[in-house]
PDB file of C-alpha atoms and ligand atoms in Angstrom:
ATOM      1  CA  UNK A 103     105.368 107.514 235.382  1.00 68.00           C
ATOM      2  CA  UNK A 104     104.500 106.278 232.059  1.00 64.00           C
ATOM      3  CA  UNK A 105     100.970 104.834 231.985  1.00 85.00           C
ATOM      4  CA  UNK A 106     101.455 101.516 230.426  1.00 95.00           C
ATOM      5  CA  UNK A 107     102.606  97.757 230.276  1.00 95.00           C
ATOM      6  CA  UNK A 108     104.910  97.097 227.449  1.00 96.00           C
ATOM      7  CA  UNK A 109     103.915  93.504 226.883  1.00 95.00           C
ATOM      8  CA  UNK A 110     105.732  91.620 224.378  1.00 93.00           C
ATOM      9  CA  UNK A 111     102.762  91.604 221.344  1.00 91.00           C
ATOM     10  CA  UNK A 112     100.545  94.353 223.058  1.00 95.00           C
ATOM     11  CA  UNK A 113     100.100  97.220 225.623  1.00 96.00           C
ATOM     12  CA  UNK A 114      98.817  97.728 228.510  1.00 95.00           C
ATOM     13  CA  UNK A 115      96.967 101.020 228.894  1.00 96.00           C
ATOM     14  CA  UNK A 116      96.852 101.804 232.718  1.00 97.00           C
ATOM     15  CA  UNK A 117      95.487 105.497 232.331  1.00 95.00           C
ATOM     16  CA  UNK A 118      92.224 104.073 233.734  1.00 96.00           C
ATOM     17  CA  UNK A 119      92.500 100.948 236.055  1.00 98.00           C
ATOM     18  CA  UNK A 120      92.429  97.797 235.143  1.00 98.00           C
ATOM     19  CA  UNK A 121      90.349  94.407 235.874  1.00 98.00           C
ATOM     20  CA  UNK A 122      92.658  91.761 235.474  1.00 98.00           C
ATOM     21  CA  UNK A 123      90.490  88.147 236.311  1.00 98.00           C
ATOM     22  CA  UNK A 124      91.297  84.985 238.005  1.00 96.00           C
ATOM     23  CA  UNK A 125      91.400  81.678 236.220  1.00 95.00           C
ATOM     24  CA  UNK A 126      92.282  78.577 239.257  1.00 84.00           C
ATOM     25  CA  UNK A 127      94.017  75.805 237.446  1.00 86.00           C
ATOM     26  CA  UNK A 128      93.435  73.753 240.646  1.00 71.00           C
ATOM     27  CA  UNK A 129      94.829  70.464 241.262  1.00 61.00           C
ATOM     28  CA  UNK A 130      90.983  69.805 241.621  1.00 56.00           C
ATOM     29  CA  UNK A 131      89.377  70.790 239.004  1.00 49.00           C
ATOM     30  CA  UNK A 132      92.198  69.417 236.821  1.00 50.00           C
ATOM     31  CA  UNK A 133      92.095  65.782 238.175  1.00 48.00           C
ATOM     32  CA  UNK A 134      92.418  62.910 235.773  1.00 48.00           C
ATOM     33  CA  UNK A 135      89.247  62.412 235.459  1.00 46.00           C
ATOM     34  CA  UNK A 136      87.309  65.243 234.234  1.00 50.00           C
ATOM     35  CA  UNK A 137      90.446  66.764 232.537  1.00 62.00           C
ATOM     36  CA  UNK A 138      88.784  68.055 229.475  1.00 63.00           C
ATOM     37  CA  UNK A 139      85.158  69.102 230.969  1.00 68.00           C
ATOM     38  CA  UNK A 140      87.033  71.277 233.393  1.00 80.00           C
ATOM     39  CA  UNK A 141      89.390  72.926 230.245  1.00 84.00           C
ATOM     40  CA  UNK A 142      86.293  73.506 228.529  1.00 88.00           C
ATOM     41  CA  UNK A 143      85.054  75.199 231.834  1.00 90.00           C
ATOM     42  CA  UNK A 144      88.017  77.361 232.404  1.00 93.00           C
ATOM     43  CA  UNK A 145      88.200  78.736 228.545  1.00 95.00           C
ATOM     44  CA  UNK A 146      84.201  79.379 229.108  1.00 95.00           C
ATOM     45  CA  UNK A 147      84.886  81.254 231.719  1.00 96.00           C
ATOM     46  CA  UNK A 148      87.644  83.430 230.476  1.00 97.00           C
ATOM     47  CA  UNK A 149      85.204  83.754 226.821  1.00 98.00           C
ATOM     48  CA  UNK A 150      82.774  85.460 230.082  1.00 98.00           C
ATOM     49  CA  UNK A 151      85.572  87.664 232.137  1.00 98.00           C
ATOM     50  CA  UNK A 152      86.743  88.881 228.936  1.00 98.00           C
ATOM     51  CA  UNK A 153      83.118  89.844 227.713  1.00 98.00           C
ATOM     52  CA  UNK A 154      82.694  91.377 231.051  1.00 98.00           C
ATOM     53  CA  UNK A 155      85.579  93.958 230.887  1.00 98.00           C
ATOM     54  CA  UNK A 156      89.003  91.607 232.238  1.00 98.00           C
ATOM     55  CA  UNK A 157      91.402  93.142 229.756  1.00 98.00           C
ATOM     56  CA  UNK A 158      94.228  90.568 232.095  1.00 98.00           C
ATOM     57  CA  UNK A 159      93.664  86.748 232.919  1.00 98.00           C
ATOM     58  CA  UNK A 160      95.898  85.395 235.399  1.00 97.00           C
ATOM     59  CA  UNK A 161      96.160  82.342 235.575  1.00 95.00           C
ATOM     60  CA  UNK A 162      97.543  79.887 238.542  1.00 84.00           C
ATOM     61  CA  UNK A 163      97.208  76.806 240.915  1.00 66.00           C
ATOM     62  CA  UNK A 164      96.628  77.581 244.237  1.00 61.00           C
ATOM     63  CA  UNK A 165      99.828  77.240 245.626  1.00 61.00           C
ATOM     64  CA  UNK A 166      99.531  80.512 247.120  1.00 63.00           C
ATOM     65  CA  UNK A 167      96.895  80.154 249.487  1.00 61.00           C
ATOM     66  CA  UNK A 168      97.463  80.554 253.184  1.00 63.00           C
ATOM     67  CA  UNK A 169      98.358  77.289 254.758  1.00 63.00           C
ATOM     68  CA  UNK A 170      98.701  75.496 251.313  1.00 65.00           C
ATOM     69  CA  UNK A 171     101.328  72.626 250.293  1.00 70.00           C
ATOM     70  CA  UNK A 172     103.894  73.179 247.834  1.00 76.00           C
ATOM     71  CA  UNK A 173     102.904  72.237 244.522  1.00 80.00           C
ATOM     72  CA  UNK A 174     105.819  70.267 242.391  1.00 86.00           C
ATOM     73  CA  UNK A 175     107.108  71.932 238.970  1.00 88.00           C
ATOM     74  CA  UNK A 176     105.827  69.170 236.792  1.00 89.00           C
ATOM     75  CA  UNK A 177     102.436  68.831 238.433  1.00 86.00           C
ATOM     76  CA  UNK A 178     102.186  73.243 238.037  1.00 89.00           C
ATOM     77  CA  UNK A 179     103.275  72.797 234.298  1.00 91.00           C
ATOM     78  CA  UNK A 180     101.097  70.146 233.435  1.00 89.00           C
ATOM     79  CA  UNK A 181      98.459  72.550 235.001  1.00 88.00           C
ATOM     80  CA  UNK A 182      99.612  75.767 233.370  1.00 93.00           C
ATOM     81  CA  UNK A 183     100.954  75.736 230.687  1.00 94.00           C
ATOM     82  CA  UNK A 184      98.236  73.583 228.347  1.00 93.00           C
ATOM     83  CA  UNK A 185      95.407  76.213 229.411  1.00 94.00           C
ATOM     84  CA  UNK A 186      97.828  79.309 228.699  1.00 96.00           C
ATOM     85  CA  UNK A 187      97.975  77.888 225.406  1.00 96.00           C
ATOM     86  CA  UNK A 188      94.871  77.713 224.390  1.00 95.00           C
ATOM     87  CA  UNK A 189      94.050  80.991 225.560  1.00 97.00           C
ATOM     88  CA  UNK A 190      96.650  82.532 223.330  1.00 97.00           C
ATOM     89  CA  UNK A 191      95.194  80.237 220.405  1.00 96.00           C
ATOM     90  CA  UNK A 192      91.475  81.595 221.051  1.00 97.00           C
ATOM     91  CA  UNK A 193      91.284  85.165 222.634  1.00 97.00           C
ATOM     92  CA  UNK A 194      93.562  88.117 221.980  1.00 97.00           C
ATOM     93  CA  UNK A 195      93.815  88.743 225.582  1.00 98.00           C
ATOM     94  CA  UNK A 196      96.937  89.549 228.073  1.00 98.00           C
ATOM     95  CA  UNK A 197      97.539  86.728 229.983  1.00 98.00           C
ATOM     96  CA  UNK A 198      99.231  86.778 233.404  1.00 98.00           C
ATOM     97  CA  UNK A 199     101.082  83.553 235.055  1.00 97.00           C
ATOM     98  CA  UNK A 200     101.094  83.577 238.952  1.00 95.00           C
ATOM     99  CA  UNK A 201     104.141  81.600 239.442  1.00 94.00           C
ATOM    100  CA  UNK A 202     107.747  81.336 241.748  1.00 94.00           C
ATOM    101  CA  UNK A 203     109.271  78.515 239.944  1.00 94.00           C
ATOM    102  CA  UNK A 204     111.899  79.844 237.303  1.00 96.00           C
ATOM    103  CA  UNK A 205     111.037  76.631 235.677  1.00 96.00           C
ATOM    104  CA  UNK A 206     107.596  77.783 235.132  1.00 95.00           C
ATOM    105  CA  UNK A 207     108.165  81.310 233.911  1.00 97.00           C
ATOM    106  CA  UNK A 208     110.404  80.205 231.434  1.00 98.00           C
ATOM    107  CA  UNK A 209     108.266  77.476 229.649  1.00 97.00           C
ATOM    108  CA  UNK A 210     105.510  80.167 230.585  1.00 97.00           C
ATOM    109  CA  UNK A 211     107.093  83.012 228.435  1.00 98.00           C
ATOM    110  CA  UNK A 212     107.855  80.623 225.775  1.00 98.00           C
ATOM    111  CA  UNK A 213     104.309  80.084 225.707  1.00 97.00           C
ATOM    112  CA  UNK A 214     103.338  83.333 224.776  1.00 98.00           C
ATOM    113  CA  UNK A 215     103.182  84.440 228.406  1.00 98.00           C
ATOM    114  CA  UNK A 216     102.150  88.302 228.634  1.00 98.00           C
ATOM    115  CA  UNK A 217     102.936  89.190 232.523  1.00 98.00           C
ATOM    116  CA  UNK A 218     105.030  87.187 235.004  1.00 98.00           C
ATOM    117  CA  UNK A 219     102.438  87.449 238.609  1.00 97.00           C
ATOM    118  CA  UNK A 220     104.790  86.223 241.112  1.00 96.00           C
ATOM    119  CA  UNK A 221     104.238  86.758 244.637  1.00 95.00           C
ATOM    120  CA  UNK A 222     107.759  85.862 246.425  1.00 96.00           C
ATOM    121  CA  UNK A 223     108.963  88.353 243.838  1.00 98.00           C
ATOM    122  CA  UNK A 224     111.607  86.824 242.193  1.00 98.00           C
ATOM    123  CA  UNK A 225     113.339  85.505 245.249  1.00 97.00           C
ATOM    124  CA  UNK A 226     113.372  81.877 244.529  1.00 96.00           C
ATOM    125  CA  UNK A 227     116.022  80.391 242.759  1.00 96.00           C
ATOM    126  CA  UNK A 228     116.638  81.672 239.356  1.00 98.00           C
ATOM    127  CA  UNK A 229     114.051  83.947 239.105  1.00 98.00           C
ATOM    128  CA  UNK A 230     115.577  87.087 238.395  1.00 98.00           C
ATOM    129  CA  UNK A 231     118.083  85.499 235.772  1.00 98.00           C
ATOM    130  CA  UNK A 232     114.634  83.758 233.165  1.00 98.00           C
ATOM    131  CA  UNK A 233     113.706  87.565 233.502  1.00 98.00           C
ATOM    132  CA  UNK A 234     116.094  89.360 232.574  1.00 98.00           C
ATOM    133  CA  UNK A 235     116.330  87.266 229.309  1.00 98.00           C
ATOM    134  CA  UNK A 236     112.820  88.113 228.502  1.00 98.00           C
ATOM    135  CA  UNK A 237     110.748  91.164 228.106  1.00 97.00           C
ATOM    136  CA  UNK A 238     107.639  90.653 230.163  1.00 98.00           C
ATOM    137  CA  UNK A 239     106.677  92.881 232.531  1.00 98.00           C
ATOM    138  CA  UNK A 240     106.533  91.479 236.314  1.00 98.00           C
ATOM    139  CA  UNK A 241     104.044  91.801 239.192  1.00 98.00           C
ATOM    140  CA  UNK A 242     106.300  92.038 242.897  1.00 98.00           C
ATOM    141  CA  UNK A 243     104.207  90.958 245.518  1.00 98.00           C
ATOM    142  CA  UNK A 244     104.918  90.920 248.953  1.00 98.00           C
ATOM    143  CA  UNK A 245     105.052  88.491 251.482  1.00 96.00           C
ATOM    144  CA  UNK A 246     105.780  88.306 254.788  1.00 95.00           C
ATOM    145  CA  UNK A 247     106.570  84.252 255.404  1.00 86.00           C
ATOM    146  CA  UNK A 248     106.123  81.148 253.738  1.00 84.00           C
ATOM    147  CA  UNK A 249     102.546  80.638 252.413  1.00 82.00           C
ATOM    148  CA  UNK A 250     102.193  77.371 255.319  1.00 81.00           C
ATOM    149  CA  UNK A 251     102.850  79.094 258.516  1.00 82.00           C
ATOM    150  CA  UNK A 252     102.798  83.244 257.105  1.00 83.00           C
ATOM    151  CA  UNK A 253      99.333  84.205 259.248  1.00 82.00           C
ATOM    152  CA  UNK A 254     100.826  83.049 262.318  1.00 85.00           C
ATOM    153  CA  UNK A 255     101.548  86.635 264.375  1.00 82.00           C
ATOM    154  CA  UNK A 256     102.792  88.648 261.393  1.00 87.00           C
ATOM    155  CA  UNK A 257     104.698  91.513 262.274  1.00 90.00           C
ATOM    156  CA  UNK A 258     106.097  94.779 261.272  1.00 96.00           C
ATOM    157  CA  UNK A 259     107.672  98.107 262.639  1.00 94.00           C
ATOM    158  CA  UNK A 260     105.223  99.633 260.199  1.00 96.00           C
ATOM    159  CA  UNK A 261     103.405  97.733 257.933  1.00 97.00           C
ATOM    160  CA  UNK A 262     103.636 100.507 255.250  1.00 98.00           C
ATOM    161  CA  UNK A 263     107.261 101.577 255.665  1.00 98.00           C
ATOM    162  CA  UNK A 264     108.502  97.657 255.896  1.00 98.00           C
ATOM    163  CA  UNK A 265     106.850  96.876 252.441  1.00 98.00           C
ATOM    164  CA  UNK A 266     108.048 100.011 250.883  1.00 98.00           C
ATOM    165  CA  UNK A 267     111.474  99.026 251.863  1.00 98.00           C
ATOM    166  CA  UNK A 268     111.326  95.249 250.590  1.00 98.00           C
ATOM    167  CA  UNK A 269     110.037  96.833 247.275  1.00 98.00           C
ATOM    168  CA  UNK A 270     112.818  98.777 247.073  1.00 98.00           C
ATOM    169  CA  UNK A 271     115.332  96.591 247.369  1.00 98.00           C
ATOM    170  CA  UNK A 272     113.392  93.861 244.869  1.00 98.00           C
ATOM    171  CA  UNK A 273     113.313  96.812 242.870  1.00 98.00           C
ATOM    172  CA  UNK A 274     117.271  97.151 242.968  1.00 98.00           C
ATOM    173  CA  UNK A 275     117.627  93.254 242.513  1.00 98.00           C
ATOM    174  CA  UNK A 276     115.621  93.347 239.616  1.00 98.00           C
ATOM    175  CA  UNK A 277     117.685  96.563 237.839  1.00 98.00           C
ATOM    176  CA  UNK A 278     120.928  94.713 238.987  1.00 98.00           C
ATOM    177  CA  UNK A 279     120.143  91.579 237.206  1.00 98.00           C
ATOM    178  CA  UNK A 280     119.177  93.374 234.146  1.00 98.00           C
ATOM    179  CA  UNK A 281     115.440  94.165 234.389  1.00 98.00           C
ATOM    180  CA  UNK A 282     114.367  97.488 233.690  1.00 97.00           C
ATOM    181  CA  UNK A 283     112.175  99.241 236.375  1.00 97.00           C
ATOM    182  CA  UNK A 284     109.752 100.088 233.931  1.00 97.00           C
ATOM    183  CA  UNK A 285     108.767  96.895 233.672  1.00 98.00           C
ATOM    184  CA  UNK A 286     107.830  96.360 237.578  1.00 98.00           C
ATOM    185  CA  UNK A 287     104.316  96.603 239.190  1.00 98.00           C
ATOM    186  CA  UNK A 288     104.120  96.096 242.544  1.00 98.00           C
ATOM    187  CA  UNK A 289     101.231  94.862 244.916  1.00 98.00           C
ATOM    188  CA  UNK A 290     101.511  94.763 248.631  1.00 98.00           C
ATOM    189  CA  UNK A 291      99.952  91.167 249.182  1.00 98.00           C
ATOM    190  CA  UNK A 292      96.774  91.222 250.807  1.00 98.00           C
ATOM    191  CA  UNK A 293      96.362  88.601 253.436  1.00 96.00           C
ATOM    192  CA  UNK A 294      99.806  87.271 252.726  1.00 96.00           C
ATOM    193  CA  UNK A 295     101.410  87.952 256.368  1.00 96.00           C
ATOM    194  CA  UNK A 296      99.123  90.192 257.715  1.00 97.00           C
ATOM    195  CA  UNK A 297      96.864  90.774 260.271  1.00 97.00           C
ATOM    196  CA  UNK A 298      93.279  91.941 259.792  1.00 97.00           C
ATOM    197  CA  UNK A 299      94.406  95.674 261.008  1.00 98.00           C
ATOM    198  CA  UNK A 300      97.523  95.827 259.009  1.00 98.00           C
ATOM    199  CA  UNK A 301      95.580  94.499 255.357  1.00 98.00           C
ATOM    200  CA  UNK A 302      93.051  97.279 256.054  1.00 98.00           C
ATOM    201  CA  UNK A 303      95.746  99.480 256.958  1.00 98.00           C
ATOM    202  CA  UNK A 304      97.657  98.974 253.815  1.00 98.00           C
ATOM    203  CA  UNK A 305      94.282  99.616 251.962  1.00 98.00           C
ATOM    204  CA  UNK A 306      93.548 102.756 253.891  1.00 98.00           C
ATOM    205  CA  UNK A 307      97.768 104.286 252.516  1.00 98.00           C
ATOM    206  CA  UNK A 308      97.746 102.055 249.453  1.00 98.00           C
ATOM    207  CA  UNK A 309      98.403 105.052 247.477  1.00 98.00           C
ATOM    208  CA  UNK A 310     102.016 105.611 249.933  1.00 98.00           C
ATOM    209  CA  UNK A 311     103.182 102.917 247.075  1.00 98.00           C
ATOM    210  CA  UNK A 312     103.039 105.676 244.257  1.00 97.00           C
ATOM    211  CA  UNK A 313     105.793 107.830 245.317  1.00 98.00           C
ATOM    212  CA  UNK A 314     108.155 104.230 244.178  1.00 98.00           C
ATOM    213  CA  UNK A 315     106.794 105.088 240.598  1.00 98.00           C
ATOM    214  CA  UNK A 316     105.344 101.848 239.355  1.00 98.00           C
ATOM    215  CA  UNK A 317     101.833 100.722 238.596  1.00 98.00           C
ATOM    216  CA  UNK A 318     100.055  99.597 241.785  1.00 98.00           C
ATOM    217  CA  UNK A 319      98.015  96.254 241.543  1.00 98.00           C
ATOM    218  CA  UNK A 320      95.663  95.339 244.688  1.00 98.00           C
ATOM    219  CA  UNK A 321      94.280  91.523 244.903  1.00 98.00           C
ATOM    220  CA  UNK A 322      91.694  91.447 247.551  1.00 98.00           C
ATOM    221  CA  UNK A 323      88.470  89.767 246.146  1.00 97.00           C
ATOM    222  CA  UNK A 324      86.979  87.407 248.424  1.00 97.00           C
ATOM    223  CA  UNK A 325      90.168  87.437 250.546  1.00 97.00           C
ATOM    224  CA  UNK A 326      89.933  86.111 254.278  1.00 96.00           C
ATOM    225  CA  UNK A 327      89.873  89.774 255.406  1.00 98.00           C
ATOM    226  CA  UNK A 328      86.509  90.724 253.939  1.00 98.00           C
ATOM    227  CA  UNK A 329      85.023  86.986 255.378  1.00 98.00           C
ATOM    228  CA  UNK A 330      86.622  88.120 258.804  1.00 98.00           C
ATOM    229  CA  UNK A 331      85.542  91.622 258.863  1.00 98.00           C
ATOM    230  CA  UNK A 332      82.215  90.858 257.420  1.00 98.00           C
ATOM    231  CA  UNK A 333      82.046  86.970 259.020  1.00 98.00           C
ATOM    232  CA  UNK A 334      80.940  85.849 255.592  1.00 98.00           C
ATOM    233  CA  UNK A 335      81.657  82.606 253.760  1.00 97.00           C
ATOM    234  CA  UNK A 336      83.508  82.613 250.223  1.00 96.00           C
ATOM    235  CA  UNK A 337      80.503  82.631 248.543  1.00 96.00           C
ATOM    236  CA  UNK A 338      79.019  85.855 250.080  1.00 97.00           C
ATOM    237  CA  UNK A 339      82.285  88.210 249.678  1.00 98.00           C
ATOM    238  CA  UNK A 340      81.325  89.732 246.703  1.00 98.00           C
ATOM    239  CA  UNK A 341      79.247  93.585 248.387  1.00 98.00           C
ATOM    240  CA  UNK A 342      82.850  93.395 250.464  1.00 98.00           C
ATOM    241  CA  UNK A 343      85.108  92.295 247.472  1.00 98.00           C
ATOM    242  CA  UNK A 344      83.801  95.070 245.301  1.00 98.00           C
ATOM    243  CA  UNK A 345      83.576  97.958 248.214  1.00 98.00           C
ATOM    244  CA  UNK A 346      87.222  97.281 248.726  1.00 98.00           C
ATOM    245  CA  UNK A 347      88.144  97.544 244.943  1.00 98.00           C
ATOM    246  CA  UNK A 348      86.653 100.583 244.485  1.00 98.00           C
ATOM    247  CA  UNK A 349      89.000 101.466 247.628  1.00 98.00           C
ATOM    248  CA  UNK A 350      92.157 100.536 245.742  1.00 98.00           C
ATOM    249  CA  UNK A 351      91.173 102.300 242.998  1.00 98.00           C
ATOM    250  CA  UNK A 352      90.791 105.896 244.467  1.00 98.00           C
ATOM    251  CA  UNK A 353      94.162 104.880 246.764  1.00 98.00           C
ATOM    252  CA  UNK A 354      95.564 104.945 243.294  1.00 98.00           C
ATOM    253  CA  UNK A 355      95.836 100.860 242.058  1.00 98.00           C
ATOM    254  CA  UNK A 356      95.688 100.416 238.106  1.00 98.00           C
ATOM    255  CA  UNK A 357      95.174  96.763 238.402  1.00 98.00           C
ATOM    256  CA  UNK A 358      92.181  95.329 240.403  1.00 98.00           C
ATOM    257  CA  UNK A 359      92.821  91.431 240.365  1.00 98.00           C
ATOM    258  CA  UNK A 360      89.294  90.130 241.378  1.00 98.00           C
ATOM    259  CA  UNK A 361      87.111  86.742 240.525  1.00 97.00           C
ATOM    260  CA  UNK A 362      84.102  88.582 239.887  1.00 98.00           C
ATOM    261  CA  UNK A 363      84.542  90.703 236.881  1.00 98.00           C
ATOM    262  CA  UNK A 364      81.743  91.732 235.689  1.00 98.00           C
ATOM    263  CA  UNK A 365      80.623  93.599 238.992  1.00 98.00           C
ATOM    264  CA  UNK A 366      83.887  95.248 239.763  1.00 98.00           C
ATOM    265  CA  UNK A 367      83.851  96.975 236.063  1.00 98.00           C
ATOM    266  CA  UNK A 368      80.378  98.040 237.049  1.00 98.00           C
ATOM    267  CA  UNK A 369      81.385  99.706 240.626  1.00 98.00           C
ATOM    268  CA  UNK A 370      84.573 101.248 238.495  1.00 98.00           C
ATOM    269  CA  UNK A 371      82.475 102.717 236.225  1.00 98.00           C
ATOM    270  CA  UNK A 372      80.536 104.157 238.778  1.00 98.00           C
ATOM    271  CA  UNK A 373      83.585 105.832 240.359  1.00 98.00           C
ATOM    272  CA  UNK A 374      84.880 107.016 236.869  1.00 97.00           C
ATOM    273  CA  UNK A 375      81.226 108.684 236.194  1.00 98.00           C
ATOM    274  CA  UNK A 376      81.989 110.246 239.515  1.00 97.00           C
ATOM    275  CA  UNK A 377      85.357 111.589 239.016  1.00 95.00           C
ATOM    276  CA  UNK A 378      84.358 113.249 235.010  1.00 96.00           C
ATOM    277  CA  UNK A 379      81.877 115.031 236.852  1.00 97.00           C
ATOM    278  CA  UNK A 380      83.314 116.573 240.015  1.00 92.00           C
TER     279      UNK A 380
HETATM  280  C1  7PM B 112      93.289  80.269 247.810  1.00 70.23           C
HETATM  281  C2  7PM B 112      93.551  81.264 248.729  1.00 70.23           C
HETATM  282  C3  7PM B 112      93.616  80.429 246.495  1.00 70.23           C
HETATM  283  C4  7PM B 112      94.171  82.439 248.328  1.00 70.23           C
HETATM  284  C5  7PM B 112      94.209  81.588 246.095  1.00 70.23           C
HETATM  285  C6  7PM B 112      94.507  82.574 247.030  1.00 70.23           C
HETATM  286  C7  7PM B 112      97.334  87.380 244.993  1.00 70.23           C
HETATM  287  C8  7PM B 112      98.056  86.804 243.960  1.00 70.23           C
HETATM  288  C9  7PM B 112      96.931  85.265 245.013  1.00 70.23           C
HETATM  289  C10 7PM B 112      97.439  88.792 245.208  1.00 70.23           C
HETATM  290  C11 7PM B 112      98.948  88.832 243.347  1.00 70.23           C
HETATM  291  C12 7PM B 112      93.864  84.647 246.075  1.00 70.23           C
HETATM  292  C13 7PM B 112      95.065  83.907 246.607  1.00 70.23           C
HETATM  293  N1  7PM B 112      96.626  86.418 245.630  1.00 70.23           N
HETATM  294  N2  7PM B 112      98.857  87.515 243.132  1.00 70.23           N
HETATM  295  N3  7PM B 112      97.804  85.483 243.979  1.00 70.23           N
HETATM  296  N4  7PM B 112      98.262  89.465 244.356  1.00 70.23           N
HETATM  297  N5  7PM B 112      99.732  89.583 242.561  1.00 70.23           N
HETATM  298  O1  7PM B 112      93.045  85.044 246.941  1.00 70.23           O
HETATM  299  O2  7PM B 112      96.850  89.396 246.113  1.00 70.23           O
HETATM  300  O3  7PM B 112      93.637  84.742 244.877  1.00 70.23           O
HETATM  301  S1  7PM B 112      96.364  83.707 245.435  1.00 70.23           S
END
């Protein structure tokens, strides 16, 4: 497999793993009213994930979250795409967009855009087709369900086997319609359909994803199955967020997508000093 992410103005090295951080554009914190405190607020704190080691940003609205409304295409362009921008305009960093809407990619790309983060992987509507006339590379995440009603009794014959299968036939979609495999990484979806056994299960085989030869990214920080496991709040995931990254990495994952940066290059660091002198 070769070791990087052919962005369109940079590379991604992935011979060591990557922290890529997470900027929420939420309708929140982007409310009328305090619209240019909080953009000041979320270029702060990608000036602090980037100081801390993110070499990624990705950036997105929380449509994602379990049990969460759809969020229309204007309202998650209005939200995107001005921040993206000035990003681009102030930090040579690789930006990631965590989007479904074709819409969104396309103005996103335009936009300068590094990765496309989209976890229905390309299955909504013109997806594939905005891809295929760009160059970005593409983050596949899996799903089981629709975001609303997806932790309600997920199930699978195995949960390993089912999401190697799905990735290989979004892998097929994507060569079909013109995207080459080599720009694919692929990322099983923590807490998106699963149980608390089967996300801990997918941890435990995450590396099982290497023999489909793409770069493996793992998003788990402060996810429901560390406050479930641990029965911690949000706020008090972090000892659980960064015990499960350094998981992922030794299962293999080159991108760790996490919220708190500066602490998961720490723990990686520890686990690097620990490999160079085995
Ligand atoms: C609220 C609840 C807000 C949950 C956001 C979330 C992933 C992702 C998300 C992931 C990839 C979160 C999720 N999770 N993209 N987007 N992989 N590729 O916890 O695991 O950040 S949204």
């Amino acid at each position: 497999m070769l070791k990087q992410l052919n962005c369109p103005n940079s590379i991604v090295d992935l011979s060591s793993p990557q922290v890529m951080g997470i900027l929420n554009v939420t309708p929140d914190s982007f409310s009328d009213g305090g619209k240019f405190a909080h953009f000041d607020h979320a270029l702060d704190q990608v000036e602090r994930m980037i100081a801390a080691g993110a070499t990624i940003i990705d950036i997105g609205g929380e449509s994602t979250r379990p049990g969460a409304k759809d969020v229309s295409e204007n309202d998650e362009l209005e939200r995107v795409i001005p921040v993206l921008k000035a990003i681009k305009q102030k930090f040579d960093v690789v930006v990631s967009i965590d989007t479904s809407k074709a819409s969104v990619m396309k103005a996103a790309i335009e936009s300068g855009a590094d990765i496309i983060n989209d976890v229905r992987a390309l299955q909504n509507e013109g997806c594939l087709a905005v891809l295929a006339n760009s160059d970005v590379p593409i983050c596949l995440m899996h799903m089981q369900g629709l975001p609303r009603t997806m932790q309600n009794e997920p199930t699978y014959s195995n949960v390993v086997d089912d999401i190697i299968l799905f990735f290989k036939q979004r892998i097929n979609a994507c060569v079909d319609a013109g995207i080459a495999k080599e720009r694919l990484i692929l990322d099983p979806g923590f807490g998106f359909g699963k149980t608390l056994a089967q996300n801990f299960h997918l941890l435990a085989n995450l590396s099982a994803f290497e023999k489909l030869d793409c770069p493996i990214l793992a998003g788990i920080s402060r996810k429901s199955m560390i406050g479930n496991l641990l029965n911690r709040d949000v706020e008090q995931r972090l000892a659980g967020s960064l015990s499960t990254a350094i998981v992922a990495v030794q299962q293999g994952a080159k991108i760790i997508r996490v919220h708190d940066v500066e602490e998961t290059v720490d723990a990686i660091k520890i686990l690097k000093a620990v490999a160079d002198n085995q």
